[in-house]
Short mmCIF file of N, CA, C and O in Angstrom, two decimals:
data_model
loop_
_atom_site.label_atom_id
_atom_site.label_comp_id
_atom_site.label_asym_id
_atom_site.label_seq_id
_atom_site.Cartn_x
_atom_site.Cartn_y
_atom_site.Cartn_z
N MET Z 1 19.75 0.42 7.54
CA MET Z 1 19.89 -1.01 7.64
C MET Z 1 19.18 -1.64 6.44
O MET Z 1 18.02 -1.33 6.17
N ASN Z 2 19.87 -2.50 5.70
CA ASN Z 2 19.25 -3.21 4.59
C ASN Z 2 18.55 -4.46 5.09
O ASN Z 2 19.06 -5.16 5.96
N VAL Z 3 17.36 -4.71 4.54
CA VAL Z 3 16.57 -5.87 4.93
C VAL Z 3 15.97 -6.51 3.69
O VAL Z 3 15.82 -5.88 2.65
N THR Z 4 15.64 -7.79 3.82
CA THR Z 4 14.91 -8.52 2.80
C THR Z 4 13.68 -9.12 3.46
O THR Z 4 13.79 -9.76 4.50
N ILE Z 5 12.53 -8.87 2.86
CA ILE Z 5 11.27 -9.40 3.39
C ILE Z 5 10.62 -10.25 2.31
O ILE Z 5 10.54 -9.83 1.15
N VAL Z 6 10.19 -11.44 2.69
CA VAL Z 6 9.47 -12.33 1.77
C VAL Z 6 8.13 -12.64 2.41
O VAL Z 6 8.06 -13.05 3.57
N GLY Z 7 7.05 -12.39 1.68
CA GLY Z 7 5.72 -12.67 2.22
C GLY Z 7 4.65 -12.41 1.20
O GLY Z 7 4.93 -12.16 0.02
N ASN Z 8 3.40 -12.45 1.66
CA ASN Z 8 2.25 -12.27 0.77
C ASN Z 8 1.64 -10.89 0.96
O ASN Z 8 1.55 -10.39 2.09
N LEU Z 9 1.18 -10.30 -0.15
CA LEU Z 9 0.52 -9.00 -0.07
C LEU Z 9 -0.83 -9.16 0.62
O LEU Z 9 -1.63 -10.02 0.26
N CYS Z 10 -1.08 -8.30 1.60
CA CYS Z 10 -2.35 -8.33 2.34
C CYS Z 10 -3.48 -7.66 1.57
O CYS Z 10 -4.65 -7.90 1.84
N ALA Z 11 -3.14 -6.78 0.64
CA ALA Z 11 -4.11 -6.04 -0.16
C ALA Z 11 -3.42 -5.61 -1.45
O ALA Z 11 -2.18 -5.70 -1.55
N ASP Z 12 -4.20 -5.14 -2.40
CA ASP Z 12 -3.60 -4.58 -3.62
C ASP Z 12 -2.73 -3.39 -3.24
O ASP Z 12 -3.06 -2.65 -2.30
N PRO Z 13 -1.61 -3.18 -3.95
CA PRO Z 13 -0.79 -2.00 -3.69
C PRO Z 13 -1.62 -0.73 -3.88
O PRO Z 13 -2.46 -0.65 -4.78
N GLU Z 14 -1.39 0.26 -3.00
CA GLU Z 14 -2.09 1.55 -3.10
C GLU Z 14 -1.15 2.55 -3.76
O GLU Z 14 -0.14 2.93 -3.17
N LEU Z 15 -1.49 2.98 -4.96
CA LEU Z 15 -0.68 3.95 -5.69
C LEU Z 15 -1.22 5.35 -5.44
O LEU Z 15 -2.42 5.59 -5.54
N ARG Z 16 -0.34 6.26 -5.09
CA ARG Z 16 -0.70 7.67 -4.90
C ARG Z 16 0.44 8.51 -5.43
O ARG Z 16 1.47 7.97 -5.84
N HIS Z 17 0.25 9.82 -5.42
CA HIS Z 17 1.30 10.73 -5.89
C HIS Z 17 1.51 11.83 -4.86
O HIS Z 17 0.55 12.31 -4.25
N THR Z 18 2.76 12.21 -4.66
CA THR Z 18 3.08 13.30 -3.74
C THR Z 18 2.60 14.61 -4.38
O THR Z 18 2.31 14.64 -5.59
N PRO Z 19 2.53 15.70 -3.62
CA PRO Z 19 2.15 16.99 -4.21
C PRO Z 19 3.06 17.38 -5.38
O PRO Z 19 2.64 18.08 -6.30
N GLY Z 20 4.30 16.91 -5.37
CA GLY Z 20 5.23 17.19 -6.46
C GLY Z 20 5.09 16.25 -7.64
O GLY Z 20 5.84 16.35 -8.62
N GLY Z 21 4.15 15.31 -7.57
CA GLY Z 21 3.88 14.41 -8.69
C GLY Z 21 4.67 13.11 -8.68
O GLY Z 21 4.63 12.35 -9.65
N VAL Z 22 5.39 12.80 -7.61
CA VAL Z 22 6.17 11.57 -7.53
C VAL Z 22 5.26 10.40 -7.14
O VAL Z 22 4.51 10.49 -6.17
N ALA Z 23 5.33 9.31 -7.91
CA ALA Z 23 4.52 8.13 -7.63
C ALA Z 23 5.04 7.39 -6.41
O ALA Z 23 6.25 7.21 -6.24
N VAL Z 24 4.11 6.94 -5.55
CA VAL Z 24 4.43 6.19 -4.33
C VAL Z 24 3.43 5.04 -4.23
O VAL Z 24 2.23 5.26 -4.36
N ALA Z 25 3.92 3.83 -3.98
CA ALA Z 25 3.03 2.69 -3.76
C ALA Z 25 3.27 2.15 -2.35
O ALA Z 25 4.42 1.91 -1.96
N ASP Z 26 2.18 2.01 -1.60
CA ASP Z 26 2.23 1.46 -0.24
C ASP Z 26 1.75 0.02 -0.29
O ASP Z 26 0.73 -0.28 -0.91
N LEU Z 27 2.49 -0.86 0.41
CA LEU Z 27 2.13 -2.27 0.45
C LEU Z 27 2.16 -2.77 1.89
O LEU Z 27 2.94 -2.28 2.70
N ARG Z 28 1.32 -3.75 2.18
CA ARG Z 28 1.37 -4.47 3.45
C ARG Z 28 1.72 -5.91 3.10
O ARG Z 28 1.05 -6.55 2.29
N VAL Z 29 2.78 -6.41 3.73
CA VAL Z 29 3.27 -7.75 3.46
C VAL Z 29 3.16 -8.58 4.73
O VAL Z 29 3.59 -8.14 5.81
N ALA Z 30 2.59 -9.77 4.62
CA ALA Z 30 2.46 -10.68 5.76
C ALA Z 30 3.44 -11.84 5.59
O ALA Z 30 3.52 -12.44 4.52
N GLU Z 31 4.16 -12.12 6.67
CA GLU Z 31 5.09 -13.24 6.69
C GLU Z 31 4.57 -14.26 7.71
O GLU Z 31 4.36 -13.91 8.87
N ASN Z 32 4.34 -15.49 7.25
CA ASN Z 32 3.85 -16.55 8.14
C ASN Z 32 5.00 -17.47 8.51
O ASN Z 32 5.78 -17.86 7.65
N ARG Z 33 5.07 -17.83 9.79
CA ARG Z 33 6.09 -18.75 10.27
C ARG Z 33 5.41 -19.88 11.03
O ARG Z 33 4.53 -19.63 11.85
N ASN Z 34 5.85 -21.10 10.76
CA ASN Z 34 5.37 -22.26 11.50
C ASN Z 34 6.49 -22.76 12.40
O ASN Z 34 7.64 -22.81 11.99
N TYR Z 35 6.14 -23.11 13.63
CA TYR Z 35 7.14 -23.60 14.58
C TYR Z 35 6.46 -24.51 15.60
O TYR Z 35 5.25 -24.46 15.79
N LYS Z 36 7.28 -25.32 16.25
CA LYS Z 36 6.78 -26.17 17.33
C LYS Z 36 7.00 -25.46 18.65
O LYS Z 36 8.08 -24.94 18.92
N ASP Z 37 5.97 -25.44 19.49
CA ASP Z 37 6.10 -24.84 20.81
C ASP Z 37 6.77 -25.84 21.77
O ASP Z 37 7.14 -26.95 21.37
N THR Z 38 6.91 -25.45 23.02
CA THR Z 38 7.60 -26.30 23.99
C THR Z 38 6.91 -27.64 24.23
O THR Z 38 7.55 -28.61 24.63
N SER Z 39 5.60 -27.71 23.95
CA SER Z 39 4.88 -28.98 24.12
C SER Z 39 4.91 -29.84 22.85
O SER Z 39 4.34 -30.91 22.81
N GLY Z 40 5.59 -29.35 21.81
CA GLY Z 40 5.68 -30.11 20.56
C GLY Z 40 4.55 -29.86 19.58
O GLY Z 40 4.49 -30.49 18.53
N GLU Z 41 3.63 -28.96 19.92
CA GLU Z 41 2.50 -28.64 19.04
C GLU Z 41 2.93 -27.60 18.00
O GLU Z 41 3.68 -26.67 18.31
N TRP Z 42 2.42 -27.75 16.78
CA TRP Z 42 2.72 -26.78 15.73
C TRP Z 42 1.93 -25.50 15.96
O TRP Z 42 0.74 -25.54 16.25
N GLN Z 43 2.61 -24.39 15.85
CA GLN Z 43 2.00 -23.07 15.99
C GLN Z 43 2.31 -22.25 14.74
O GLN Z 43 3.27 -22.53 14.03
N GLN Z 44 1.49 -21.24 14.51
CA GLN Z 44 1.75 -20.33 13.39
C GLN Z 44 1.75 -18.91 13.91
O GLN Z 44 0.88 -18.52 14.70
N ALA Z 45 2.74 -18.14 13.48
CA ALA Z 45 2.83 -16.73 13.85
C ALA Z 45 2.92 -15.91 12.57
O ALA Z 45 3.53 -16.34 11.59
N THR Z 46 2.29 -14.76 12.57
CA THR Z 46 2.29 -13.88 11.40
C THR Z 46 2.83 -12.52 11.80
O THR Z 46 2.43 -11.97 12.82
N SER Z 47 3.74 -11.99 10.99
CA SER Z 47 4.24 -10.63 11.17
C SER Z 47 3.84 -9.82 9.95
O SER Z 47 3.81 -10.34 8.82
N TYR Z 48 3.52 -8.56 10.17
CA TYR Z 48 3.09 -7.67 9.09
C TYR Z 48 4.11 -6.55 8.92
O TYR Z 48 4.59 -5.99 9.90
N TYR Z 49 4.42 -6.23 7.68
CA TYR Z 49 5.41 -5.21 7.36
C TYR Z 49 4.83 -4.20 6.38
O TYR Z 49 4.06 -4.57 5.48
N SER Z 50 5.23 -2.94 6.55
CA SER Z 50 4.87 -1.89 5.59
C SER Z 50 6.05 -1.71 4.64
O SER Z 50 7.20 -1.60 5.08
N VAL Z 51 5.76 -1.70 3.36
CA VAL Z 51 6.78 -1.52 2.33
C VAL Z 51 6.34 -0.37 1.44
O VAL Z 51 5.16 -0.26 1.09
N VAL Z 52 7.29 0.48 1.05
CA VAL Z 52 7.00 1.62 0.19
C VAL Z 52 7.92 1.56 -1.03
O VAL Z 52 9.12 1.31 -0.89
N THR Z 53 7.35 1.76 -2.21
CA THR Z 53 8.15 1.88 -3.44
C THR Z 53 7.91 3.26 -4.03
O THR Z 53 6.85 3.86 -3.82
N TRP Z 54 8.87 3.76 -4.77
CA TRP Z 54 8.83 5.13 -5.30
C TRP Z 54 9.05 5.15 -6.80
O TRP Z 54 9.64 4.25 -7.36
N ARG Z 55 8.53 6.19 -7.43
CA ARG Z 55 8.72 6.54 -8.84
C ARG Z 55 8.31 5.39 -9.76
O ARG Z 55 7.22 4.87 -9.64
N THR Z 56 9.16 5.03 -10.71
CA THR Z 56 8.82 4.00 -11.69
C THR Z 56 8.54 2.66 -11.01
O THR Z 56 7.64 1.93 -11.41
N LEU Z 57 9.32 2.35 -9.96
CA LEU Z 57 9.09 1.10 -9.23
C LEU Z 57 7.69 1.08 -8.64
O LEU Z 57 7.01 0.04 -8.64
N ALA Z 58 7.21 2.22 -8.16
CA ALA Z 58 5.85 2.30 -7.61
C ALA Z 58 4.81 2.04 -8.70
O ALA Z 58 3.84 1.30 -8.48
N GLU Z 59 5.00 2.63 -9.86
CA GLU Z 59 4.06 2.43 -10.97
C GLU Z 59 4.05 0.97 -11.41
O GLU Z 59 2.99 0.38 -11.65
N HIS Z 60 5.23 0.36 -11.51
CA HIS Z 60 5.31 -1.05 -11.90
C HIS Z 60 4.69 -1.95 -10.83
O HIS Z 60 4.05 -2.95 -11.14
N THR Z 61 4.89 -1.58 -9.55
CA THR Z 61 4.31 -2.33 -8.45
C THR Z 61 2.79 -2.37 -8.57
O THR Z 61 2.17 -3.44 -8.50
N ALA Z 62 2.18 -1.19 -8.75
CA ALA Z 62 0.71 -1.12 -8.83
C ALA Z 62 0.17 -1.84 -10.06
O ALA Z 62 -0.90 -2.45 -10.01
N ALA Z 63 0.91 -1.81 -11.16
CA ALA Z 63 0.45 -2.45 -12.40
C ALA Z 63 0.66 -3.96 -12.40
O ALA Z 63 -0.03 -4.67 -13.13
N SER Z 64 1.57 -4.46 -11.57
CA SER Z 64 1.98 -5.86 -11.67
C SER Z 64 1.49 -6.76 -10.55
O SER Z 64 1.37 -7.97 -10.74
N LEU Z 65 1.25 -6.21 -9.36
CA LEU Z 65 0.99 -7.06 -8.20
C LEU Z 65 -0.41 -6.86 -7.65
O LEU Z 65 -1.00 -5.80 -7.82
N GLN Z 66 -0.91 -7.89 -6.97
CA GLN Z 66 -2.24 -7.80 -6.36
C GLN Z 66 -2.27 -8.61 -5.07
O GLN Z 66 -1.35 -9.38 -4.78
N LYS Z 67 -3.33 -8.42 -4.32
CA LYS Z 67 -3.52 -9.11 -3.05
C LYS Z 67 -3.25 -10.60 -3.20
O LYS Z 67 -3.69 -11.23 -4.16
N GLY Z 68 -2.50 -11.15 -2.24
CA GLY Z 68 -2.20 -12.58 -2.24
C GLY Z 68 -0.90 -12.94 -2.93
O GLY Z 68 -0.37 -14.03 -2.70
N ASP Z 69 -0.37 -12.07 -3.79
CA ASP Z 69 0.88 -12.37 -4.48
C ASP Z 69 2.02 -12.47 -3.47
O ASP Z 69 2.10 -11.70 -2.52
N ARG Z 70 2.90 -13.43 -3.70
CA ARG Z 70 4.09 -13.58 -2.86
C ARG Z 70 5.18 -12.69 -3.45
O ARG Z 70 5.44 -12.73 -4.65
N VAL Z 71 5.80 -11.87 -2.59
CA VAL Z 71 6.79 -10.90 -3.06
C VAL Z 71 8.08 -11.01 -2.25
O VAL Z 71 8.10 -11.51 -1.13
N VAL Z 72 9.14 -10.50 -2.87
CA VAL Z 72 10.44 -10.35 -2.22
C VAL Z 72 10.78 -8.87 -2.30
O VAL Z 72 10.86 -8.31 -3.39
N ALA Z 73 10.95 -8.23 -1.14
CA ALA Z 73 11.27 -6.80 -1.08
C ALA Z 73 12.64 -6.64 -0.45
O ALA Z 73 12.93 -7.23 0.59
N VAL Z 74 13.49 -5.84 -1.11
CA VAL Z 74 14.82 -5.55 -0.60
C VAL Z 74 14.94 -4.04 -0.49
O VAL Z 74 14.64 -3.31 -1.44
N GLY Z 75 15.36 -3.56 0.69
CA GLY Z 75 15.48 -2.12 0.85
C GLY Z 75 16.01 -1.74 2.21
O GLY Z 75 16.61 -2.55 2.92
N ARG Z 76 15.77 -0.50 2.57
CA ARG Z 76 16.27 0.06 3.82
C ARG Z 76 15.13 0.22 4.82
O ARG Z 76 14.08 0.73 4.49
N MET Z 77 15.40 -0.19 6.06
CA MET Z 77 14.44 -0.01 7.13
C MET Z 77 14.53 1.44 7.60
O MET Z 77 15.62 1.98 7.75
N ARG Z 78 13.38 2.07 7.82
CA ARG Z 78 13.37 3.42 8.38
C ARG Z 78 12.18 3.57 9.31
O ARG Z 78 11.25 2.80 9.27
N GLN Z 79 12.25 4.61 10.14
CA GLN Z 79 11.20 4.87 11.11
C GLN Z 79 10.47 6.15 10.72
O GLN Z 79 11.09 7.16 10.44
N ASP Z 80 9.14 6.09 10.68
CA ASP Z 80 8.28 7.26 10.47
C ASP Z 80 7.79 7.71 11.84
O ASP Z 80 7.48 6.88 12.70
N GLU Z 81 7.70 9.00 12.03
CA GLU Z 81 7.17 9.53 13.29
C GLU Z 81 6.23 10.68 12.97
O GLU Z 81 6.53 11.51 12.11
N TRP Z 82 5.08 10.73 13.65
CA TRP Z 82 4.12 11.79 13.44
C TRP Z 82 3.33 12.03 14.73
O TRP Z 82 3.36 11.22 15.65
N THR Z 83 2.64 13.14 14.76
CA THR Z 83 1.81 13.49 15.92
C THR Z 83 0.35 13.42 15.51
O THR Z 83 -0.05 13.97 14.48
N THR Z 84 -0.46 12.75 16.31
CA THR Z 84 -1.89 12.61 16.02
C THR Z 84 -2.61 13.91 16.37
O THR Z 84 -2.04 14.82 16.98
N ASP Z 85 -3.88 13.98 16.01
CA ASP Z 85 -4.71 15.15 16.33
C ASP Z 85 -4.84 15.36 17.84
O ASP Z 85 -5.07 16.47 18.29
N THR Z 86 -4.67 14.28 18.60
CA THR Z 86 -4.78 14.38 20.06
C THR Z 86 -3.43 14.67 20.73
O THR Z 86 -3.34 14.68 21.94
N GLY Z 87 -2.39 14.87 19.92
CA GLY Z 87 -1.08 15.22 20.46
C GLY Z 87 -0.18 14.05 20.79
O GLY Z 87 0.92 14.24 21.29
N GLU Z 88 -0.63 12.82 20.49
CA GLU Z 88 0.19 11.65 20.75
C GLU Z 88 1.24 11.48 19.65
O GLU Z 88 0.94 11.68 18.48
N THR Z 89 2.45 11.08 20.03
CA THR Z 89 3.49 10.78 19.06
C THR Z 89 3.38 9.32 18.68
O THR Z 89 3.33 8.45 19.56
N ARG Z 90 3.33 9.04 17.40
CA ARG Z 90 3.24 7.67 16.89
C ARG Z 90 4.47 7.37 16.04
O ARG Z 90 5.03 8.27 15.41
N ARG Z 91 4.87 6.11 16.04
CA ARG Z 91 6.01 5.66 15.24
C ARG Z 91 5.65 4.35 14.55
O ARG Z 91 4.88 3.56 15.07
N ARG Z 92 6.26 4.18 13.39
CA ARG Z 92 6.14 2.89 12.71
C ARG Z 92 7.43 2.66 11.93
O ARG Z 92 8.11 3.61 11.54
N TYR Z 93 7.76 1.41 11.75
CA TYR Z 93 8.91 1.05 10.94
C TYR Z 93 8.41 0.57 9.59
O TYR Z 93 7.38 -0.11 9.49
N LEU Z 94 9.13 0.95 8.55
CA LEU Z 94 8.77 0.50 7.22
C LEU Z 94 10.01 0.29 6.39
O LEU Z 94 11.11 0.68 6.79
N VAL Z 95 9.83 -0.33 5.24
CA VAL Z 95 10.94 -0.61 4.34
C VAL Z 95 10.76 0.23 3.09
O VAL Z 95 9.72 0.16 2.42
N ASP Z 96 11.77 1.06 2.78
CA ASP Z 96 11.83 1.76 1.50
C ASP Z 96 12.50 0.79 0.53
O ASP Z 96 13.71 0.55 0.61
N ALA Z 97 11.71 0.20 -0.36
CA ALA Z 97 12.22 -0.86 -1.23
C ALA Z 97 12.99 -0.29 -2.41
O ALA Z 97 12.52 0.60 -3.11
N ASP Z 98 14.19 -0.83 -2.60
CA ASP Z 98 14.98 -0.54 -3.80
C ASP Z 98 14.64 -1.54 -4.89
O ASP Z 98 14.77 -1.26 -6.07
N GLU Z 99 14.26 -2.74 -4.48
CA GLU Z 99 13.90 -3.82 -5.39
C GLU Z 99 12.64 -4.50 -4.87
O GLU Z 99 12.48 -4.68 -3.66
N LEU Z 100 11.77 -4.87 -5.78
CA LEU Z 100 10.56 -5.61 -5.41
C LEU Z 100 10.27 -6.58 -6.55
O LEU Z 100 10.29 -6.18 -7.72
N ALA Z 101 10.02 -7.83 -6.19
CA ALA Z 101 9.79 -8.84 -7.22
C ALA Z 101 8.73 -9.82 -6.77
O ALA Z 101 8.56 -10.06 -5.57
N ALA Z 102 8.06 -10.39 -7.74
CA ALA Z 102 7.14 -11.50 -7.46
C ALA Z 102 7.98 -12.74 -7.23
O ALA Z 102 8.92 -13.02 -7.97
N SER Z 103 7.68 -13.47 -6.17
CA SER Z 103 8.38 -14.71 -5.88
C SER Z 103 7.87 -15.80 -6.81
O SER Z 103 6.66 -15.90 -7.05
N ILE Z 104 8.78 -16.61 -7.33
CA ILE Z 104 8.36 -17.71 -8.20
C ILE Z 104 8.50 -19.06 -7.48
O ILE Z 104 8.53 -20.10 -8.11
N ARG Z 105 8.53 -19.02 -6.16
CA ARG Z 105 8.60 -20.26 -5.39
C ARG Z 105 7.34 -21.09 -5.55
O ARG Z 105 7.39 -22.30 -5.68
N PHE Z 106 6.17 -20.43 -5.53
CA PHE Z 106 4.89 -21.14 -5.61
C PHE Z 106 4.07 -20.72 -6.83
O PHE Z 106 2.90 -21.06 -6.92
N ALA Z 107 4.66 -19.95 -7.75
CA ALA Z 107 3.91 -19.46 -8.91
C ALA Z 107 4.87 -19.17 -10.05
O ALA Z 107 6.08 -19.19 -9.87
N THR Z 108 4.32 -18.91 -11.21
CA THR Z 108 5.13 -18.47 -12.34
C THR Z 108 4.76 -17.02 -12.66
O THR Z 108 3.67 -16.56 -12.32
N VAL Z 109 5.68 -16.32 -13.27
CA VAL Z 109 5.42 -14.95 -13.66
C VAL Z 109 5.85 -14.76 -15.11
O VAL Z 109 6.63 -15.54 -15.65
N GLU Z 110 5.33 -13.73 -15.73
CA GLU Z 110 5.70 -13.36 -17.08
C GLU Z 110 6.23 -11.94 -17.05
O GLU Z 110 5.55 -11.04 -16.56
N VAL Z 111 7.45 -11.75 -17.51
CA VAL Z 111 8.10 -10.44 -17.43
C VAL Z 111 7.83 -9.65 -18.70
O VAL Z 111 7.98 -10.16 -19.81
N HIS Z 112 7.42 -8.40 -18.53
CA HIS Z 112 7.20 -7.48 -19.65
C HIS Z 112 7.99 -6.22 -19.38
O HIS Z 112 7.78 -5.56 -18.35
N LYS Z 113 8.90 -5.88 -20.28
CA LYS Z 113 9.68 -4.66 -20.11
C LYS Z 113 8.94 -3.52 -20.80
O LYS Z 113 8.52 -3.66 -21.95
N PRO Z 114 8.78 -2.40 -20.10
CA PRO Z 114 8.11 -1.25 -20.74
C PRO Z 114 9.01 -0.69 -21.84
O PRO Z 114 10.23 -0.80 -21.78
N GLU Z 115 8.37 -0.11 -22.85
CA GLU Z 115 9.16 0.49 -23.92
C GLU Z 115 9.84 1.73 -23.42
O GLU Z 115 9.28 2.51 -22.66
N ARG Z 116 11.08 1.91 -23.83
CA ARG Z 116 11.85 3.08 -23.44
C ARG Z 116 11.88 4.05 -24.61
O ARG Z 116 11.99 3.64 -25.77
N PRO Z 117 11.79 5.34 -24.33
CA PRO Z 117 11.84 6.31 -25.41
C PRO Z 117 13.22 6.31 -26.07
O PRO Z 117 14.23 6.00 -25.44
N GLU Z 118 13.24 6.63 -27.35
CA GLU Z 118 14.50 6.73 -28.08
C GLU Z 118 15.32 7.87 -27.50
O GLU Z 118 14.78 8.92 -27.16
N PRO Z 119 16.66 7.68 -27.40
CA PRO Z 119 17.47 8.80 -26.90
C PRO Z 119 17.46 9.96 -27.89
O PRO Z 119 17.37 9.77 -29.10
N ALA Z 120 17.53 11.15 -27.34
CA ALA Z 120 17.52 12.34 -28.19
C ALA Z 120 18.82 12.43 -28.97
O ALA Z 120 19.88 12.00 -28.51
N GLU Z 121 18.73 12.99 -30.18
CA GLU Z 121 19.92 13.20 -30.98
C GLU Z 121 20.81 14.23 -30.29
O GLU Z 121 20.32 15.23 -29.77
N PRO Z 122 22.13 13.99 -30.26
CA PRO Z 122 22.99 14.98 -29.63
C PRO Z 122 22.95 16.29 -30.42
O PRO Z 122 22.90 16.29 -31.64
N LYS Z 123 22.96 17.39 -29.68
CA LYS Z 123 22.91 18.70 -30.31
C LYS Z 123 24.30 19.08 -30.77
O LYS Z 123 25.28 18.86 -30.05
N ASP Z 124 24.40 19.64 -31.95
CA ASP Z 124 25.69 20.05 -32.48
C ASP Z 124 25.88 21.54 -32.19
O ASP Z 124 25.13 22.37 -32.71
N TYR Z 125 26.83 21.86 -31.34
CA TYR Z 125 27.07 23.24 -30.94
C TYR Z 125 28.20 23.83 -31.77
O TYR Z 125 29.17 23.15 -32.10
N ALA Z 126 28.09 25.13 -32.05
CA ALA Z 126 29.20 25.85 -32.67
C ALA Z 126 30.31 26.01 -31.63
O ALA Z 126 30.06 26.03 -30.42
N THR Z 127 31.55 26.12 -32.08
CA THR Z 127 32.69 26.21 -31.18
C THR Z 127 32.57 27.37 -30.21
O THR Z 127 32.95 27.25 -29.04
N ASP Z 128 32.00 28.48 -30.65
CA ASP Z 128 31.91 29.66 -29.79
C ASP Z 128 30.54 29.81 -29.11
O ASP Z 128 30.26 30.84 -28.51
N ASP Z 129 29.70 28.78 -29.16
CA ASP Z 129 28.36 28.85 -28.57
C ASP Z 129 28.48 28.81 -27.04
O ASP Z 129 29.06 27.87 -26.49
N PRO Z 130 27.94 29.82 -26.33
CA PRO Z 130 28.04 29.82 -24.86
C PRO Z 130 27.25 28.67 -24.20
O PRO Z 130 27.50 28.34 -23.05
N GLU Z 131 26.30 28.07 -24.90
CA GLU Z 131 25.53 26.93 -24.37
C GLU Z 131 26.26 25.61 -24.53
O GLU Z 131 25.81 24.58 -24.04
N ARG Z 132 27.40 25.62 -25.23
CA ARG Z 132 28.16 24.40 -25.50
C ARG Z 132 28.64 23.80 -24.19
O ARG Z 132 29.24 24.49 -23.36
N PRO Z 133 28.39 22.49 -23.97
CA PRO Z 133 28.85 21.86 -22.73
C PRO Z 133 30.37 21.83 -22.65
O PRO Z 133 31.06 21.82 -23.66
N PHE Z 134 30.86 21.81 -21.44
CA PHE Z 134 32.31 21.77 -21.20
C PHE Z 134 32.84 20.43 -21.71
O PHE Z 134 32.27 19.39 -21.49
N GLU Z 135 33.97 20.47 -22.40
CA GLU Z 135 34.65 19.24 -22.85
C GLU Z 135 36.09 19.28 -22.38
O GLU Z 135 36.71 20.34 -22.33
N ASP Z 136 36.63 18.08 -22.07
CA ASP Z 136 38.05 18.00 -21.67
C ASP Z 136 38.93 18.14 -22.87
O ASP Z 136 38.71 17.73 -23.94
#
């Protein structure tokens, strides 16, 4: 299921790496809602969401965002399940973000694109070279 979450970061993104070296950033996002209750009084409710970014997006997340920043996260909702040391099964829902951006509703941002490495020169293969890639 695709979802979009807009809210404020509860803490700085936590950047870590999997045993295979893949970058992962964990975020907690708070969404505040104001509404009138049945008596006409204004109330505020807060929902908290876990968001995860991977690879380059995780690195950019950790380098660009900090506690209090308003963000827009777009991704897929998924459920994590694990067993505690006491044998209890626990579950949580989180968003695997495909896109994450700073909201400019209440702030301005400055975009910096990282430098990309130059593409490698194509290798020139001999016609009878067994390493030559297949061509149509």
